[in-house]
CSV table of C-alpha atoms and ligand atoms in Angstrom, one decimal:
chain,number,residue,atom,x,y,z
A,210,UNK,CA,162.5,-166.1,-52.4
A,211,UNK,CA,159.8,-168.4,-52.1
A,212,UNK,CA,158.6,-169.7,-48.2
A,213,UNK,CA,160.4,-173.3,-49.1
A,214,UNK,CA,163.7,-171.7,-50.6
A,215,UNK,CA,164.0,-170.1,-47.2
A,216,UNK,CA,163.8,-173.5,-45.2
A,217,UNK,CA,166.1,-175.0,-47.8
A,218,UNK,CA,168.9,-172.5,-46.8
A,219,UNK,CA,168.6,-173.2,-43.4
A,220,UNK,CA,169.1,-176.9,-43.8
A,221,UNK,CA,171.2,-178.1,-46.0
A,222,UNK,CA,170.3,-181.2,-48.0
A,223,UNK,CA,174.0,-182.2,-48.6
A,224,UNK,CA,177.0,-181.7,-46.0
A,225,UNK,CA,180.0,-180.1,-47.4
A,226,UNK,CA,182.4,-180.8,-44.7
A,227,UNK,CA,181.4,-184.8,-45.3
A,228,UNK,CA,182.9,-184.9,-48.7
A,229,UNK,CA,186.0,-186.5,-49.0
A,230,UNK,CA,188.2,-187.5,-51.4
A,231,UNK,CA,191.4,-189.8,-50.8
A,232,UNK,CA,193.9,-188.9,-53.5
A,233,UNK,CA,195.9,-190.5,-55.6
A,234,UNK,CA,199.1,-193.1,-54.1
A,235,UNK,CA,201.2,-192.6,-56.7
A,236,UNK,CA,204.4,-189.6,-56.2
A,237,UNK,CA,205.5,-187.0,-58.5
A,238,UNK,CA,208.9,-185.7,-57.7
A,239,UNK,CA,211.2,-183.5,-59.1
A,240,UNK,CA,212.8,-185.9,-61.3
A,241,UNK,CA,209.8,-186.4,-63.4
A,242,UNK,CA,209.7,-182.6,-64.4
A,243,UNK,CA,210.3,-181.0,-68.1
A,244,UNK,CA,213.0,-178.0,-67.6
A,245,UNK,CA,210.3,-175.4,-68.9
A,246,UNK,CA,207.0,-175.1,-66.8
A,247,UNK,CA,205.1,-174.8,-70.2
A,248,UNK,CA,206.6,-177.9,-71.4
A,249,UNK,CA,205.2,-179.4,-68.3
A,250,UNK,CA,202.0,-177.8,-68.7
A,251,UNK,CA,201.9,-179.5,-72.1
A,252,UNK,CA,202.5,-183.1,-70.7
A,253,UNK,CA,199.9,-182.8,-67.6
A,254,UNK,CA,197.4,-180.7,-70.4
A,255,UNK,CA,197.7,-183.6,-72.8
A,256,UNK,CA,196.3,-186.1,-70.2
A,257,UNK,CA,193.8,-183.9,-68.9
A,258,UNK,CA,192.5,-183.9,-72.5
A,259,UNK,CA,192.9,-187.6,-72.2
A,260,UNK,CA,190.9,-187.3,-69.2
A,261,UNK,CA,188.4,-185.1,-70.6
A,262,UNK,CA,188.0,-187.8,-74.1
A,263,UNK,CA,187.2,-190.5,-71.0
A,264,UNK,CA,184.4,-187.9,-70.0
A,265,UNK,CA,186.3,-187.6,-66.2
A,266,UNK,CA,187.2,-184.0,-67.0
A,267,UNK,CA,184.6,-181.2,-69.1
A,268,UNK,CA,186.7,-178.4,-70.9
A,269,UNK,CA,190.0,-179.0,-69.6
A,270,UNK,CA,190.9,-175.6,-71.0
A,271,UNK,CA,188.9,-173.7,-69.0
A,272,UNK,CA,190.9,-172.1,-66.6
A,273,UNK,CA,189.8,-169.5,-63.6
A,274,UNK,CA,191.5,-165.9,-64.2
A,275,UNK,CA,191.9,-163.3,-61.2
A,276,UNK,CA,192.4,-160.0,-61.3
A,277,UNK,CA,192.5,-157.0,-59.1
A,278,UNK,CA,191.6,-153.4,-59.8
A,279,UNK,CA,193.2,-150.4,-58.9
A,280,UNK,CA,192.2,-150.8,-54.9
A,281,UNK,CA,193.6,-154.3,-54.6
A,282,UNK,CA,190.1,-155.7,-54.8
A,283,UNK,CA,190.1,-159.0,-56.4
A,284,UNK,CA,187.3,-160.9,-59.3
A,285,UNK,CA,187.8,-164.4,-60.3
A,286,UNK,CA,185.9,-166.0,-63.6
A,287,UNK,CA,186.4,-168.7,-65.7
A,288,UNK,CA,187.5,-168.4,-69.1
A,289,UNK,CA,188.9,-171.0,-72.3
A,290,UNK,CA,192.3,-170.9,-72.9
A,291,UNK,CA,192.4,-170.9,-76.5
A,292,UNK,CA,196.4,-171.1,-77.3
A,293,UNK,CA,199.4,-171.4,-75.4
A,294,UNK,CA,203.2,-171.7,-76.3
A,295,UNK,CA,206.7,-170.9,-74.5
A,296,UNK,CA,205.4,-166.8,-74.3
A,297,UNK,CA,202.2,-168.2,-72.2
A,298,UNK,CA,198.3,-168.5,-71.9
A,299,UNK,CA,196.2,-166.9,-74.4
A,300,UNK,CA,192.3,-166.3,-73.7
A,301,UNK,CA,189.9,-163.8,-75.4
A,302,UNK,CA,187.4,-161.7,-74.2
A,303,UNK,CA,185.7,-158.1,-74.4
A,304,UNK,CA,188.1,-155.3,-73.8
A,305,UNK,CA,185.5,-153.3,-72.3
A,306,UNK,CA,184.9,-156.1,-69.3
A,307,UNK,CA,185.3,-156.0,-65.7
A,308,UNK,CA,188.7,-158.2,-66.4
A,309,UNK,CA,189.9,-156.0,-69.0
A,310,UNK,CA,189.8,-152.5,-67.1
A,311,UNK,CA,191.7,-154.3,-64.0
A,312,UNK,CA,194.3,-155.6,-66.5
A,313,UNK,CA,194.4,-151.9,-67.8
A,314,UNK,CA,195.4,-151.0,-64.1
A,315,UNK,CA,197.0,-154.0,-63.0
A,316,UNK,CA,198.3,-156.6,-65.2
A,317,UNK,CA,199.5,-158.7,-62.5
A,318,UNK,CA,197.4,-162.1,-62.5
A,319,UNK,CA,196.7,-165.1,-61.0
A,320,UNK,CA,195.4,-168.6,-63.3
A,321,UNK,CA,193.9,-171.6,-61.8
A,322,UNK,CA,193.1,-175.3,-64.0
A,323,UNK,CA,191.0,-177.1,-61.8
A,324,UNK,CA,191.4,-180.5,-62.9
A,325,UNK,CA,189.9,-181.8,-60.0
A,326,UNK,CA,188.6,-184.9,-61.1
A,327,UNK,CA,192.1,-186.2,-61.8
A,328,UNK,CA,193.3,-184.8,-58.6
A,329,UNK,CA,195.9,-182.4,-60.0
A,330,UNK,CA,195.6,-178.2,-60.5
A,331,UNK,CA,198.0,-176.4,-62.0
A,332,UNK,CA,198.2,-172.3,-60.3
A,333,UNK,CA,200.0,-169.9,-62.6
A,334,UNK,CA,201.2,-166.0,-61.3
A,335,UNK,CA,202.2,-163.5,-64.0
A,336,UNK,CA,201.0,-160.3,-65.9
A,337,UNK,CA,198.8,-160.2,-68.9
A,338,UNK,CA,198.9,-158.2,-72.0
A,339,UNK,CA,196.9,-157.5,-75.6
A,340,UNK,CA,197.2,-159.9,-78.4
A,341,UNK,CA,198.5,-158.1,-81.3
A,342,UNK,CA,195.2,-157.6,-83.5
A,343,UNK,CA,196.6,-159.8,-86.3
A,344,UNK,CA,196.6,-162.5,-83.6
A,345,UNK,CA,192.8,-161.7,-82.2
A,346,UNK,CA,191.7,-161.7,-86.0
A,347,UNK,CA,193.1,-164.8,-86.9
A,348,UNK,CA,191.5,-166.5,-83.8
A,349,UNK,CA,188.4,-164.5,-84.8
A,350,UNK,CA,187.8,-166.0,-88.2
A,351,UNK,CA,188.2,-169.8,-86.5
A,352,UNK,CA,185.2,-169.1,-84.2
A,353,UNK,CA,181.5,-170.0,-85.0
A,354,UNK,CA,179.5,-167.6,-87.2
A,355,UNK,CA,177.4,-166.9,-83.9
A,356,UNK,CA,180.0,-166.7,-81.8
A,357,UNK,CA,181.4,-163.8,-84.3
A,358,UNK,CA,178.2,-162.0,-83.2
A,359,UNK,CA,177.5,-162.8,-80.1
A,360,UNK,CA,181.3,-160.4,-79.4
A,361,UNK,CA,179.2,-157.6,-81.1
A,362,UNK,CA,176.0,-157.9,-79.8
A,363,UNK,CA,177.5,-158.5,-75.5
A,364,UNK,CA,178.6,-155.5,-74.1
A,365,UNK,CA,180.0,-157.6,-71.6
A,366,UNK,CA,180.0,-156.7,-67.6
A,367,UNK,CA,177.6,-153.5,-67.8
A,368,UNK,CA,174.1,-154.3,-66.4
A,369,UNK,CA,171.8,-154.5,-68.9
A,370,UNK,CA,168.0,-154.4,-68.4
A,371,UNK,CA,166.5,-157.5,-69.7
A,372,UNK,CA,167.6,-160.6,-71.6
A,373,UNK,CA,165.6,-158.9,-74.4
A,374,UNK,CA,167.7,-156.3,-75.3
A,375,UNK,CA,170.5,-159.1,-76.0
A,376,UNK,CA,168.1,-161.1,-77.8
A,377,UNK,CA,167.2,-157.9,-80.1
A,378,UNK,CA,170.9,-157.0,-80.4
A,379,UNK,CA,171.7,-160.8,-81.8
A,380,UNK,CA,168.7,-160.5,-84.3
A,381,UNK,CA,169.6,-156.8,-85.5
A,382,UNK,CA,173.0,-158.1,-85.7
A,383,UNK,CA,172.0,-161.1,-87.4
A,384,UNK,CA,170.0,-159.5,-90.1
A,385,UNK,CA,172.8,-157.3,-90.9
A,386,UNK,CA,176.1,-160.2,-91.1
A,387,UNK,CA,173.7,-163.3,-92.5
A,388,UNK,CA,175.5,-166.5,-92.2
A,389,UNK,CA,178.5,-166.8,-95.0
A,390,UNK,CA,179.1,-162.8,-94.8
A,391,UNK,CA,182.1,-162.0,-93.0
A,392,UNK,CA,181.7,-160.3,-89.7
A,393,UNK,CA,184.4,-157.5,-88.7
A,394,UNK,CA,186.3,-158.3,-85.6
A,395,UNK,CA,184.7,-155.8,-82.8
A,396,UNK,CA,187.8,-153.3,-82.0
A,397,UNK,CA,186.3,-153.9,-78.4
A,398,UNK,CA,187.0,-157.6,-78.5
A,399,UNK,CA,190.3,-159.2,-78.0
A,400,UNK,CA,193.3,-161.7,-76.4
A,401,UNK,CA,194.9,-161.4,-73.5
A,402,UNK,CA,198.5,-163.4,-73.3
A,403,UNK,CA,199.5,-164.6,-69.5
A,404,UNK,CA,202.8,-164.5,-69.4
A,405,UNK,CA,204.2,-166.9,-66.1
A,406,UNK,CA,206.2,-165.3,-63.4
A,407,UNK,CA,205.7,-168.9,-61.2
A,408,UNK,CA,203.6,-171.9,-61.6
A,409,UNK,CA,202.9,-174.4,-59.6
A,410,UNK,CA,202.0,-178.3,-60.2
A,411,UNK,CA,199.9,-179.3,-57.5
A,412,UNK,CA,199.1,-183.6,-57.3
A,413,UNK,CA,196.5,-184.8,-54.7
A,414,UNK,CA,198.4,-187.6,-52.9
A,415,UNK,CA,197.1,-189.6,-50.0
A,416,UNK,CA,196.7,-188.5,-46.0
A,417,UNK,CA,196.7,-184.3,-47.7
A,418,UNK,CA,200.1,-185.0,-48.3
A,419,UNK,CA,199.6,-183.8,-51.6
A,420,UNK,CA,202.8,-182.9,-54.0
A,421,UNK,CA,203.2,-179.1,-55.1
A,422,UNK,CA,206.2,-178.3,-57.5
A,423,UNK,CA,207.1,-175.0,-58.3
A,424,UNK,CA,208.9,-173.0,-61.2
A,425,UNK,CA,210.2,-169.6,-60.7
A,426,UNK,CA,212.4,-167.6,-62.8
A,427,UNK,CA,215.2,-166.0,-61.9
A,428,UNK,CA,216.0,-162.5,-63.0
A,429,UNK,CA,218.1,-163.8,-66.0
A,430,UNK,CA,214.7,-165.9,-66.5
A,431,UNK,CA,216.3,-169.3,-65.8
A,432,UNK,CA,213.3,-171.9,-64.3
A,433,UNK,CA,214.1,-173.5,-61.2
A,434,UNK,CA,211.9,-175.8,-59.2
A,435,UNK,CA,210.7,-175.6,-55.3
A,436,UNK,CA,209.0,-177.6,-53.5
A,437,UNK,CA,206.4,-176.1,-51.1
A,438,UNK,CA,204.6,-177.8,-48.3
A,439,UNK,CA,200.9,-179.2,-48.5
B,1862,FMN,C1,183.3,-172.6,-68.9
B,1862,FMN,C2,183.3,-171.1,-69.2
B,1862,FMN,C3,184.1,-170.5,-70.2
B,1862,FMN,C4,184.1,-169.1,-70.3
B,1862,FMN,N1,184.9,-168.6,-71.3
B,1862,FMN,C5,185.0,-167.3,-71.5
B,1862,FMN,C6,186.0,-166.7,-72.3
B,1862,FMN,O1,186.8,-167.4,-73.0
B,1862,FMN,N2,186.0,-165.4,-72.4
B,1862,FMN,C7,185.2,-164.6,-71.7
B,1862,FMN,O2,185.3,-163.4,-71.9
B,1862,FMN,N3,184.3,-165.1,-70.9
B,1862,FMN,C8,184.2,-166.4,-70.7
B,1862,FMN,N4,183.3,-166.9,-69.8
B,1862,FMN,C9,182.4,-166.0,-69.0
B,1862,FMN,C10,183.3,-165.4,-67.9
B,1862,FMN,O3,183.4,-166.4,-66.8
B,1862,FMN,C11,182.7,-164.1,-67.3
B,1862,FMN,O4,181.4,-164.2,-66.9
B,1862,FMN,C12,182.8,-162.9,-68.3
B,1862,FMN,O5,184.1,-163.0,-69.0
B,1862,FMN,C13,182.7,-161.6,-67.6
B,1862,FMN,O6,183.7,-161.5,-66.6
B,1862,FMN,P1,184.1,-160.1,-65.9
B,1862,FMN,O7,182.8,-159.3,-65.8
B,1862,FMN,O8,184.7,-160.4,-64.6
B,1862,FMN,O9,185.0,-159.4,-66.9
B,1862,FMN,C14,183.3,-168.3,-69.6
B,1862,FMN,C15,182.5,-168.9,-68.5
B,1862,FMN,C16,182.5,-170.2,-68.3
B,1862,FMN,C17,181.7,-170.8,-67.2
């Protein structure tokens, strides 16, 4: 750290506590729900994509993922949600990650959307479990050539000692799958499927009296809808 880093940190430029937002008048009540979350999700996804073609919102699939390992010690990171349906939230990632040995241990979960820029978020609870590998390979095929590569050549999580040796991993990798030669799916590399146990439609409305809806399913997995406090 650098003599003018260290007077930086100890006054901030910008005031955090001074930002403020005033939310959105408009309500959103129980009335307005679908009877499935996920066909609620689809309605408030669809104008977050709406939101994101304005250029309000970037990547309104990327959603934040938390785990917890075996001790109860929680991570958080963002990842893309790449499908979802009535069974849940699908994302892909390296098997051997940080993410993937908690969900080993733990597949309880918890998902965040952070579509703050339309003043909404969407909080989903649940477990997580593999993609079937037909699944993964299909989704494999649709991605970039590189992209294909890159899931070989990241041994994602593990310290590695230089951006180098990633670099020279890529080009080996490279040389050996040209573009237009089909690249294997890594047996390391794979979905994840979220399915919800609760989620939670969260609207910012005005004074912090924000709106936050709900769905849990009973034990004969019937949705119903709460209403919690701001
Ligand atoms: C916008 C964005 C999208 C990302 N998408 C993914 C993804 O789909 N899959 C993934 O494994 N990592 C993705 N990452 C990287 C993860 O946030 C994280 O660094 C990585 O998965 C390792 O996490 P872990 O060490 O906690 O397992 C994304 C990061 C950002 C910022």
């Amino acid at each position: 750290m650098t003599d003018r880093d260290a007077a930086a940190s100890d006054e901030p430029v910008l005031d955090p506590a001074a930002m403020r937002e005033h939310y959105r008048a408009e309500g959103f009540d129980e009335h307005d729900l679908a009877a499935h979350p996920m066909d609620q999700f689809t309605r408030w996804f669809e104008e977050a994509a709406r939101a994101a073609a304005d250029g309000m919102i970037y990547e309104p699939n990327a959603m934040v993922v938390s785990t917890a390992d075996a001790e109860g010690r929680p991570s958080s990171r963002t990842v893309l949600m790449k499908q979802y349906d009535t069974q849940g939230f699908v994302f892909y990632t390296n098997y051997d990650s940080r993410k993937a040995q908690d969900l080993a241990v733990n597949p309880y979960v918890s998902v965040l959307f952070p579509w703050h820029p339309i003043g909404r978020q969407v909080v989903v609870t649940g477990t997580a479990r593999r993609t079937g590998r037909d699944e993964t390979a299909a989704y494999f095929r649709t991605r970039p050539h590189g992209s294909q590569l890159g899931a070989w050549a990241s041994t994602q999580s593990t310290v590695i000692y230089s951006r180098a040796e990633l670099d020279a991993s890529y080009a080996e990798l490279s040389a050996r799958y040209p573009e237009g030669e089909q690249v294997p799916v890594p047996p390391h590399w794979g979905g994840f499927r979220i399915a919800p146990q609760a989620v939670e439609f969260w609207q910012g409305r005005q004074n912090r009296l924000h709106d936050r809806l709900r769905y849990v399913a009973d034990p004969a997995g019937t949705w119903h809808v709460e209403r919690l406090s701001p």
